[in-house]
């Protein structure tokens, strides 16, 4: 196996095959897309969007309107979030490789890259293959890649495309050995760039102490199949709120990442630019400070932030914990905006204090907080804010809506709900309408590939 000299990645934005992304809009709408009205069946996504259909029936018996429940994306909020974090990262000296698992939507990847994202992050081989089908040129796989079939495919893809820039993690000596065996068996001609992953007590993957991490680095340096390119990890597995104690835990972890990277550099483990990466969507302000500052002048470090949920933000977990959430911790950027909403119809009101909605676990996230009732819509009436209403439980296809005294909710009404944790919403919807500022006019469609 050849060992080409380390070629440091560029800071320039990653690329995507815009023609392949554009071809998504040629797909025809039909029964496979559970919320699309049959009036749009047989049209391409482009043709349907040109009609600017409305989410709700324009008049009784009109035959239009989407089939509930349906999830929608606020296009203006998405654009605001893309622009906000891109500009913030540029000001703070980090490049952004947002985690694509949040949306698995190449159309949104393209918008992120067009806003200057350096690459896209993946979690597994299946996601990576979707990215490559749409020509994503630079990918960080934030896990070890160990299965022989996946490594065989990766070796062929790297050999096929000299412009494909790929990096993954290693968190054990055994992992390095398995990668070496599989890549060698596959006849790989290009080495795979790897980052030593640092974990922490009560965390997820990653070396728990520097002794174990050093052994992993040494194994990577010995391997003819991989090339040590830096250090990575995920602080979000170590802290789960915005308390001072949680923030101190994150800072201590980032200090360790920096110190260990400097130690490896002084021991001659790197040849050229060093990639250092961390960052979910909860502590990206601390991550930027931790990986973009404090380096010796003679080290060339590429700090890579991997936040992904920012693209839609939310009305729950991230609203409460994000640096640009409901109570911003930083003041040099506008707060992020929630861009996801699910609409469900009231199908039953069996008691004065309970209504059932046509939305459940198959339609909305519930792992980091239940949906938040926000607005009531009734044909012929102006939307009405829903104060004092609460979703208390969800079944597969129903949500239990607790009603305050004298609630206006009636059977047949539509309820718009904000969602928490977008990462467990997109996988439920192969197609999401993009809506205009009025919240009801469809201007486009986003296709997901889970």
mmCIF file with all atom_site columns, C-alpha atoms in Angstrom, residues 50-193:
data_model
loop_
_atom_site.group_PDB
_atom_site.id
_atom_site.type_symbol
_atom_site.label_atom_id
_atom_site.label_alt_id
_atom_site.label_comp_id
_atom_site.label_asym_id
_atom_site.label_entity_id
_atom_site.label_seq_id
_atom_site.pdbx_PDB_ins_code
_atom_site.Cartn_x
_atom_site.Cartn_y
_atom_site.Cartn_z
_atom_site.occupancy
_atom_site.B_iso_or_equiv
_atom_site.pdbx_formal_charge
_atom_site.auth_seq_id
_atom_site.auth_comp_id
_atom_site.auth_asym_id
_atom_site.auth_atom_id
_atom_site.pdbx_PDB_model_num
ATOM 1   C CA . UNK A 1 50  ? -45.006 26.056 -8.790 1.00 0.00 ? 50  UNK A CA 1
ATOM 2   C CA . UNK A 1 51  ? -48.677 25.699 -7.923 1.00 0.00 ? 51  UNK A CA 1
ATOM 3   C CA . UNK A 1 52  ? -47.959 27.040 -4.401 1.00 0.00 ? 52  UNK A CA 1
ATOM 4   C CA . UNK A 1 53  ? -50.515 24.694 -2.840 1.00 0.00 ? 53  UNK A CA 1
ATOM 5   C CA . UNK A 1 54  ? -51.987 25.535 0.548  1.00 0.00 ? 54  UNK A CA 1
ATOM 6   C CA . UNK A 1 55  ? -51.606 23.258 3.546  1.00 0.00 ? 55  UNK A CA 1
ATOM 7   C CA . UNK A 1 56  ? -55.309 23.476 4.366  1.00 0.00 ? 56  UNK A CA 1
ATOM 8   C CA . UNK A 1 57  ? -58.412 23.126 2.220  1.00 0.00 ? 57  UNK A CA 1
ATOM 9   C CA . UNK A 1 58  ? -59.157 26.504 0.648  1.00 0.00 ? 58  UNK A CA 1
ATOM 10  C CA . UNK A 1 59  ? -62.926 25.972 0.876  1.00 0.00 ? 59  UNK A CA 1
ATOM 11  C CA . UNK A 1 60  ? -65.251 23.115 1.867  1.00 0.00 ? 60  UNK A CA 1
ATOM 12  C CA . UNK A 1 61  ? -65.254 20.554 -0.914 1.00 0.00 ? 61  UNK A CA 1
ATOM 13  C CA . UNK A 1 62  ? -62.433 22.274 -2.817 1.00 0.00 ? 62  UNK A CA 1
ATOM 14  C CA . UNK A 1 63  ? -60.403 19.060 -2.926 1.00 0.00 ? 63  UNK A CA 1
ATOM 15  C CA . UNK A 1 64  ? -57.113 20.648 -1.952 1.00 0.00 ? 64  UNK A CA 1
ATOM 16  C CA . UNK A 1 65  ? -55.265 20.661 1.343  1.00 0.00 ? 65  UNK A CA 1
ATOM 17  C CA . UNK A 1 66  ? -52.683 18.251 2.716  1.00 0.00 ? 66  UNK A CA 1
ATOM 18  C CA . UNK A 1 67  ? -53.585 15.024 4.480  1.00 0.00 ? 67  UNK A CA 1
ATOM 19  C CA . UNK A 1 68  ? -52.902 15.251 8.203  1.00 0.00 ? 68  UNK A CA 1
ATOM 20  C CA . UNK A 1 69  ? -50.790 14.902 10.122 1.00 0.00 ? 69  UNK A CA 1
ATOM 21  C CA . UNK A 1 70  ? -48.007 16.680 8.277  1.00 0.00 ? 70  UNK A CA 1
ATOM 22  C CA . UNK A 1 71  ? -44.640 18.162 9.206  1.00 0.00 ? 71  UNK A CA 1
ATOM 23  C CA . UNK A 1 72  ? -43.494 21.361 7.514  1.00 0.00 ? 72  UNK A CA 1
ATOM 24  C CA . UNK A 1 73  ? -40.360 23.495 7.346  1.00 0.00 ? 73  UNK A CA 1
ATOM 25  C CA . UNK A 1 74  ? -40.404 27.272 7.652  1.00 0.00 ? 74  UNK A CA 1
ATOM 26  C CA . UNK A 1 75  ? -38.160 28.245 4.737  1.00 0.00 ? 75  UNK A CA 1
ATOM 27  C CA . UNK A 1 76  ? -37.303 31.707 6.076  1.00 0.00 ? 76  UNK A CA 1
ATOM 28  C CA . UNK A 1 77  ? -36.330 30.265 9.466  1.00 0.00 ? 77  UNK A CA 1
ATOM 29  C CA . UNK A 1 78  ? -34.114 27.646 7.811  1.00 0.00 ? 78  UNK A CA 1
ATOM 30  C CA . UNK A 1 79  ? -32.364 30.327 5.772  1.00 0.00 ? 79  UNK A CA 1
ATOM 31  C CA . UNK A 1 80  ? -31.914 32.526 8.839  1.00 0.00 ? 80  UNK A CA 1
ATOM 32  C CA . UNK A 1 81  ? -30.330 29.656 10.771 1.00 0.00 ? 81  UNK A CA 1
ATOM 33  C CA . UNK A 1 82  ? -28.009 28.680 7.921  1.00 0.00 ? 82  UNK A CA 1
ATOM 34  C CA . UNK A 1 83  ? -26.801 32.239 7.511  1.00 0.00 ? 83  UNK A CA 1
ATOM 35  C CA . UNK A 1 84  ? -26.524 32.898 11.251 1.00 0.00 ? 84  UNK A CA 1
ATOM 36  C CA . UNK A 1 85  ? -24.265 29.979 12.132 1.00 0.00 ? 85  UNK A CA 1
ATOM 37  C CA . UNK A 1 86  ? -22.183 30.268 8.959  1.00 0.00 ? 86  UNK A CA 1
ATOM 38  C CA . UNK A 1 87  ? -21.428 33.905 9.733  1.00 0.00 ? 87  UNK A CA 1
ATOM 39  C CA . UNK A 1 88  ? -20.777 33.156 13.402 1.00 0.00 ? 88  UNK A CA 1
ATOM 40  C CA . UNK A 1 89  ? -18.296 30.371 12.582 1.00 0.00 ? 89  UNK A CA 1
ATOM 41  C CA . UNK A 1 90  ? -16.450 32.611 10.123 1.00 0.00 ? 90  UNK A CA 1
ATOM 42  C CA . UNK A 1 91  ? -16.071 35.294 12.800 1.00 0.00 ? 91  UNK A CA 1
ATOM 43  C CA . UNK A 1 92  ? -14.836 32.800 15.392 1.00 0.00 ? 92  UNK A CA 1
ATOM 44  C CA . UNK A 1 93  ? -12.242 31.028 13.281 1.00 0.00 ? 93  UNK A CA 1
ATOM 45  C CA . UNK A 1 94  ? -13.818 27.586 12.985 1.00 0.00 ? 94  UNK A CA 1
ATOM 46  C CA . UNK A 1 95  ? -14.976 25.700 9.906  1.00 0.00 ? 95  UNK A CA 1
ATOM 47  C CA . UNK A 1 96  ? -18.348 23.989 9.973  1.00 0.00 ? 96  UNK A CA 1
ATOM 48  C CA . UNK A 1 97  ? -19.004 20.377 8.988  1.00 0.00 ? 97  UNK A CA 1
ATOM 49  C CA . UNK A 1 98  ? -22.631 20.043 10.124 1.00 0.00 ? 98  UNK A CA 1
ATOM 50  C CA . UNK A 1 99  ? -23.888 16.620 11.076 1.00 0.00 ? 99  UNK A CA 1
ATOM 51  C CA . UNK A 1 100 ? -26.037 15.465 8.186  1.00 0.00 ? 100 UNK A CA 1
ATOM 52  C CA . UNK A 1 101 ? -27.792 12.764 10.214 1.00 0.00 ? 101 UNK A CA 1
ATOM 53  C CA . UNK A 1 102 ? -30.130 15.457 11.522 1.00 0.00 ? 102 UNK A CA 1
ATOM 54  C CA . UNK A 1 103 ? -31.894 15.811 8.179  1.00 0.00 ? 103 UNK A CA 1
ATOM 55  C CA . UNK A 1 104 ? -30.435 13.325 5.672  1.00 0.00 ? 104 UNK A CA 1
ATOM 56  C CA . UNK A 1 105 ? -31.623 15.851 3.097  1.00 0.00 ? 105 UNK A CA 1
ATOM 57  C CA . UNK A 1 106 ? -29.169 16.546 0.251  1.00 0.00 ? 106 UNK A CA 1
ATOM 58  C CA . UNK A 1 107 ? -31.124 19.684 -0.692 1.00 0.00 ? 107 UNK A CA 1
ATOM 59  C CA . UNK A 1 108 ? -30.332 21.071 2.761  1.00 0.00 ? 108 UNK A CA 1
ATOM 60  C CA . UNK A 1 109 ? -26.721 19.824 2.521  1.00 0.00 ? 109 UNK A CA 1
ATOM 61  C CA . UNK A 1 110 ? -26.392 21.866 -0.659 1.00 0.00 ? 110 UNK A CA 1
ATOM 62  C CA . UNK A 1 111 ? -27.692 24.967 1.092  1.00 0.00 ? 111 UNK A CA 1
ATOM 63  C CA . UNK A 1 112 ? -25.297 24.414 3.999  1.00 0.00 ? 112 UNK A CA 1
ATOM 64  C CA . UNK A 1 113 ? -22.356 24.027 1.625  1.00 0.00 ? 113 UNK A CA 1
ATOM 65  C CA . UNK A 1 114 ? -23.467 27.054 -0.382 1.00 0.00 ? 114 UNK A CA 1
ATOM 66  C CA . UNK A 1 115 ? -23.317 28.998 2.884  1.00 0.00 ? 115 UNK A CA 1
ATOM 67  C CA . UNK A 1 116 ? -19.675 27.954 3.245  1.00 0.00 ? 116 UNK A CA 1
ATOM 68  C CA . UNK A 1 117 ? -19.778 24.705 5.219  1.00 0.00 ? 117 UNK A CA 1
ATOM 69  C CA . UNK A 1 118 ? -16.404 22.986 4.973  1.00 0.00 ? 118 UNK A CA 1
ATOM 70  C CA . UNK A 1 119 ? -17.910 19.497 4.774  1.00 0.00 ? 119 UNK A CA 1
ATOM 71  C CA . UNK A 1 120 ? -20.742 17.300 6.076  1.00 0.00 ? 120 UNK A CA 1
ATOM 72  C CA . UNK A 1 121 ? -20.513 14.889 9.025  1.00 0.00 ? 121 UNK A CA 1
ATOM 73  C CA . UNK A 1 122 ? -21.899 11.337 8.932  1.00 0.00 ? 122 UNK A CA 1
ATOM 74  C CA . UNK A 1 123 ? -22.475 8.685  11.590 1.00 0.00 ? 123 UNK A CA 1
ATOM 75  C CA . UNK A 1 124 ? -22.303 5.443  9.591  1.00 0.00 ? 124 UNK A CA 1
ATOM 76  C CA . UNK A 1 125 ? -21.619 3.887  6.204  1.00 0.00 ? 125 UNK A CA 1
ATOM 77  C CA . UNK A 1 126 ? -25.239 4.031  5.090  1.00 0.00 ? 126 UNK A CA 1
ATOM 78  C CA . UNK A 1 127 ? -25.298 7.787  5.540  1.00 0.00 ? 127 UNK A CA 1
ATOM 79  C CA . UNK A 1 128 ? -21.909 8.123  3.881  1.00 0.00 ? 128 UNK A CA 1
ATOM 80  C CA . UNK A 1 129 ? -23.159 6.309  0.784  1.00 0.00 ? 129 UNK A CA 1
ATOM 81  C CA . UNK A 1 130 ? -26.108 8.694  0.520  1.00 0.00 ? 130 UNK A CA 1
ATOM 82  C CA . UNK A 1 131 ? -23.713 11.639 0.716  1.00 0.00 ? 131 UNK A CA 1
ATOM 83  C CA . UNK A 1 132 ? -21.532 10.217 -2.011 1.00 0.00 ? 132 UNK A CA 1
ATOM 84  C CA . UNK A 1 133 ? -24.540 9.487  -4.241 1.00 0.00 ? 133 UNK A CA 1
ATOM 85  C CA . UNK A 1 134 ? -25.019 13.256 -4.282 1.00 0.00 ? 134 UNK A CA 1
ATOM 86  C CA . UNK A 1 135 ? -21.344 14.062 -4.695 1.00 0.00 ? 135 UNK A CA 1
ATOM 87  C CA . UNK A 1 136 ? -20.518 15.429 -1.223 1.00 0.00 ? 136 UNK A CA 1
ATOM 88  C CA . UNK A 1 137 ? -16.767 15.928 -1.531 1.00 0.00 ? 137 UNK A CA 1
ATOM 89  C CA . UNK A 1 138 ? -15.657 16.158 2.104  1.00 0.00 ? 138 UNK A CA 1
ATOM 90  C CA . UNK A 1 139 ? -17.000 13.973 4.913  1.00 0.00 ? 139 UNK A CA 1
ATOM 91  C CA . UNK A 1 140 ? -16.122 13.481 8.562  1.00 0.00 ? 140 UNK A CA 1
ATOM 92  C CA . UNK A 1 141 ? -17.435 10.166 9.884  1.00 0.00 ? 141 UNK A CA 1
ATOM 93  C CA . UNK A 1 142 ? -17.779 10.753 13.624 1.00 0.00 ? 142 UNK A CA 1
ATOM 94  C CA . UNK A 1 143 ? -17.327 7.098  14.575 1.00 0.00 ? 143 UNK A CA 1
ATOM 95  C CA . UNK A 1 144 ? -14.971 4.203  14.009 1.00 0.00 ? 144 UNK A CA 1
ATOM 96  C CA . UNK A 1 145 ? -15.611 2.441  10.701 1.00 0.00 ? 145 UNK A CA 1
ATOM 97  C CA . UNK A 1 146 ? -14.908 -1.241 11.278 1.00 0.00 ? 146 UNK A CA 1
ATOM 98  C CA . UNK A 1 147 ? -17.119 -3.486 9.160  1.00 0.00 ? 147 UNK A CA 1
ATOM 99  C CA . UNK A 1 148 ? -15.232 -5.065 6.246  1.00 0.00 ? 148 UNK A CA 1
ATOM 100 C CA . UNK A 1 149 ? -18.016 -4.406 3.728  1.00 0.00 ? 149 UNK A CA 1
ATOM 101 C CA . UNK A 1 150 ? -18.087 -0.721 4.584  1.00 0.00 ? 150 UNK A CA 1
ATOM 102 C CA . UNK A 1 151 ? -14.314 -0.407 4.475  1.00 0.00 ? 151 UNK A CA 1
ATOM 103 C CA . UNK A 1 152 ? -14.167 -2.261 1.152  1.00 0.00 ? 152 UNK A CA 1
ATOM 104 C CA . UNK A 1 153 ? -16.687 0.189  -0.306 1.00 0.00 ? 153 UNK A CA 1
ATOM 105 C CA . UNK A 1 154 ? -14.791 3.150  1.192  1.00 0.00 ? 154 UNK A CA 1
ATOM 106 C CA . UNK A 1 155 ? -11.469 1.972  -0.258 1.00 0.00 ? 155 UNK A CA 1
ATOM 107 C CA . UNK A 1 156 ? -12.996 1.716  -3.721 1.00 0.00 ? 156 UNK A CA 1
ATOM 108 C CA . UNK A 1 157 ? -14.639 5.134  -3.392 1.00 0.00 ? 157 UNK A CA 1
ATOM 109 C CA . UNK A 1 158 ? -11.386 6.797  -2.299 1.00 0.00 ? 158 UNK A CA 1
ATOM 110 C CA . UNK A 1 159 ? -9.514  5.160  -5.153 1.00 0.00 ? 159 UNK A CA 1
ATOM 111 C CA . UNK A 1 160 ? -12.226 6.138  -7.645 1.00 0.00 ? 160 UNK A CA 1
ATOM 112 C CA . UNK A 1 161 ? -12.289 9.823  -6.704 1.00 0.00 ? 161 UNK A CA 1
ATOM 113 C CA . UNK A 1 162 ? -9.013  11.571 -5.865 1.00 0.00 ? 162 UNK A CA 1
ATOM 114 C CA . UNK A 1 163 ? -11.004 14.650 -4.747 1.00 0.00 ? 163 UNK A CA 1
ATOM 115 C CA . UNK A 1 164 ? -12.939 12.743 -2.088 1.00 0.00 ? 164 UNK A CA 1
ATOM 116 C CA . UNK A 1 165 ? -11.690 13.959 1.323  1.00 0.00 ? 165 UNK A CA 1
ATOM 117 C CA . UNK A 1 166 ? -12.639 11.528 4.107  1.00 0.00 ? 166 UNK A CA 1
ATOM 118 C CA . UNK A 1 167 ? -11.779 11.314 7.796  1.00 0.00 ? 167 UNK A CA 1
ATOM 119 C CA . UNK A 1 168 ? -13.063 8.992  10.525 1.00 0.00 ? 168 UNK A CA 1
ATOM 120 C CA . UNK A 1 169 ? -12.295 8.269  14.172 1.00 0.00 ? 169 UNK A CA 1
ATOM 121 C CA . UNK A 1 170 ? -10.393 5.509  15.933 1.00 0.00 ? 170 UNK A CA 1
ATOM 122 C CA . UNK A 1 171 ? -10.955 4.840  19.617 1.00 0.00 ? 171 UNK A CA 1
ATOM 123 C CA . UNK A 1 172 ? -9.115  1.564  20.220 1.00 0.00 ? 172 UNK A CA 1
ATOM 124 C CA . UNK A 1 173 ? -5.989  -0.277 19.148 1.00 0.00 ? 173 UNK A CA 1
ATOM 125 C CA . UNK A 1 174 ? -8.219  -3.140 18.071 1.00 0.00 ? 174 UNK A CA 1
ATOM 126 C CA . UNK A 1 175 ? -10.161 -0.743 15.873 1.00 0.00 ? 175 UNK A CA 1
ATOM 127 C CA . UNK A 1 176 ? -6.978  0.335  14.102 1.00 0.00 ? 176 UNK A CA 1
ATOM 128 C CA . UNK A 1 177 ? -6.048  -3.309 13.586 1.00 0.00 ? 177 UNK A CA 1
ATOM 129 C CA . UNK A 1 178 ? -9.453  -4.178 12.121 1.00 0.00 ? 178 UNK A CA 1
ATOM 130 C CA . UNK A 1 179 ? -9.331  -1.187 9.773  1.00 0.00 ? 179 UNK A CA 1
ATOM 131 C CA . UNK A 1 180 ? -5.827  -2.132 8.659  1.00 0.00 ? 180 UNK A CA 1
ATOM 132 C CA . UNK A 1 181 ? -6.809  -5.731 7.971  1.00 0.00 ? 181 UNK A CA 1
ATOM 133 C CA . UNK A 1 182 ? -9.934  -4.822 5.997  1.00 0.00 ? 182 UNK A CA 1
ATOM 134 C CA . UNK A 1 183 ? -8.338  -2.014 3.957  1.00 0.00 ? 183 UNK A CA 1
ATOM 135 C CA . UNK A 1 184 ? -5.321  -4.164 3.133  1.00 0.00 ? 184 UNK A CA 1
ATOM 136 C CA . UNK A 1 185 ? -7.574  -7.033 2.063  1.00 0.00 ? 185 UNK A CA 1
ATOM 137 C CA . UNK A 1 186 ? -9.518  -4.603 -0.128 1.00 0.00 ? 186 UNK A CA 1
ATOM 138 C CA . UNK A 1 187 ? -6.325  -3.517 -1.876 1.00 0.00 ? 187 UNK A CA 1
ATOM 139 C CA . UNK A 1 188 ? -6.818  0.122  -0.919 1.00 0.00 ? 188 UNK A CA 1
ATOM 140 C CA . UNK A 1 189 ? -4.326  2.462  -2.561 1.00 0.00 ? 189 UNK A CA 1
ATOM 141 C CA . UNK A 1 190 ? -5.098  5.538  -0.461 1.00 0.00 ? 190 UNK A CA 1
ATOM 142 C CA . UNK A 1 191 ? -4.596  5.705  3.263  1.00 0.00 ? 191 UNK A CA 1
ATOM 143 C CA . UNK A 1 192 ? -7.625  6.622  5.350  1.00 0.00 ? 192 UNK A CA 1
ATOM 144 C CA . UNK A 1 193 ? -7.216  9.713  7.527  1.00 0.00 ? 193 UNK A CA 1
#
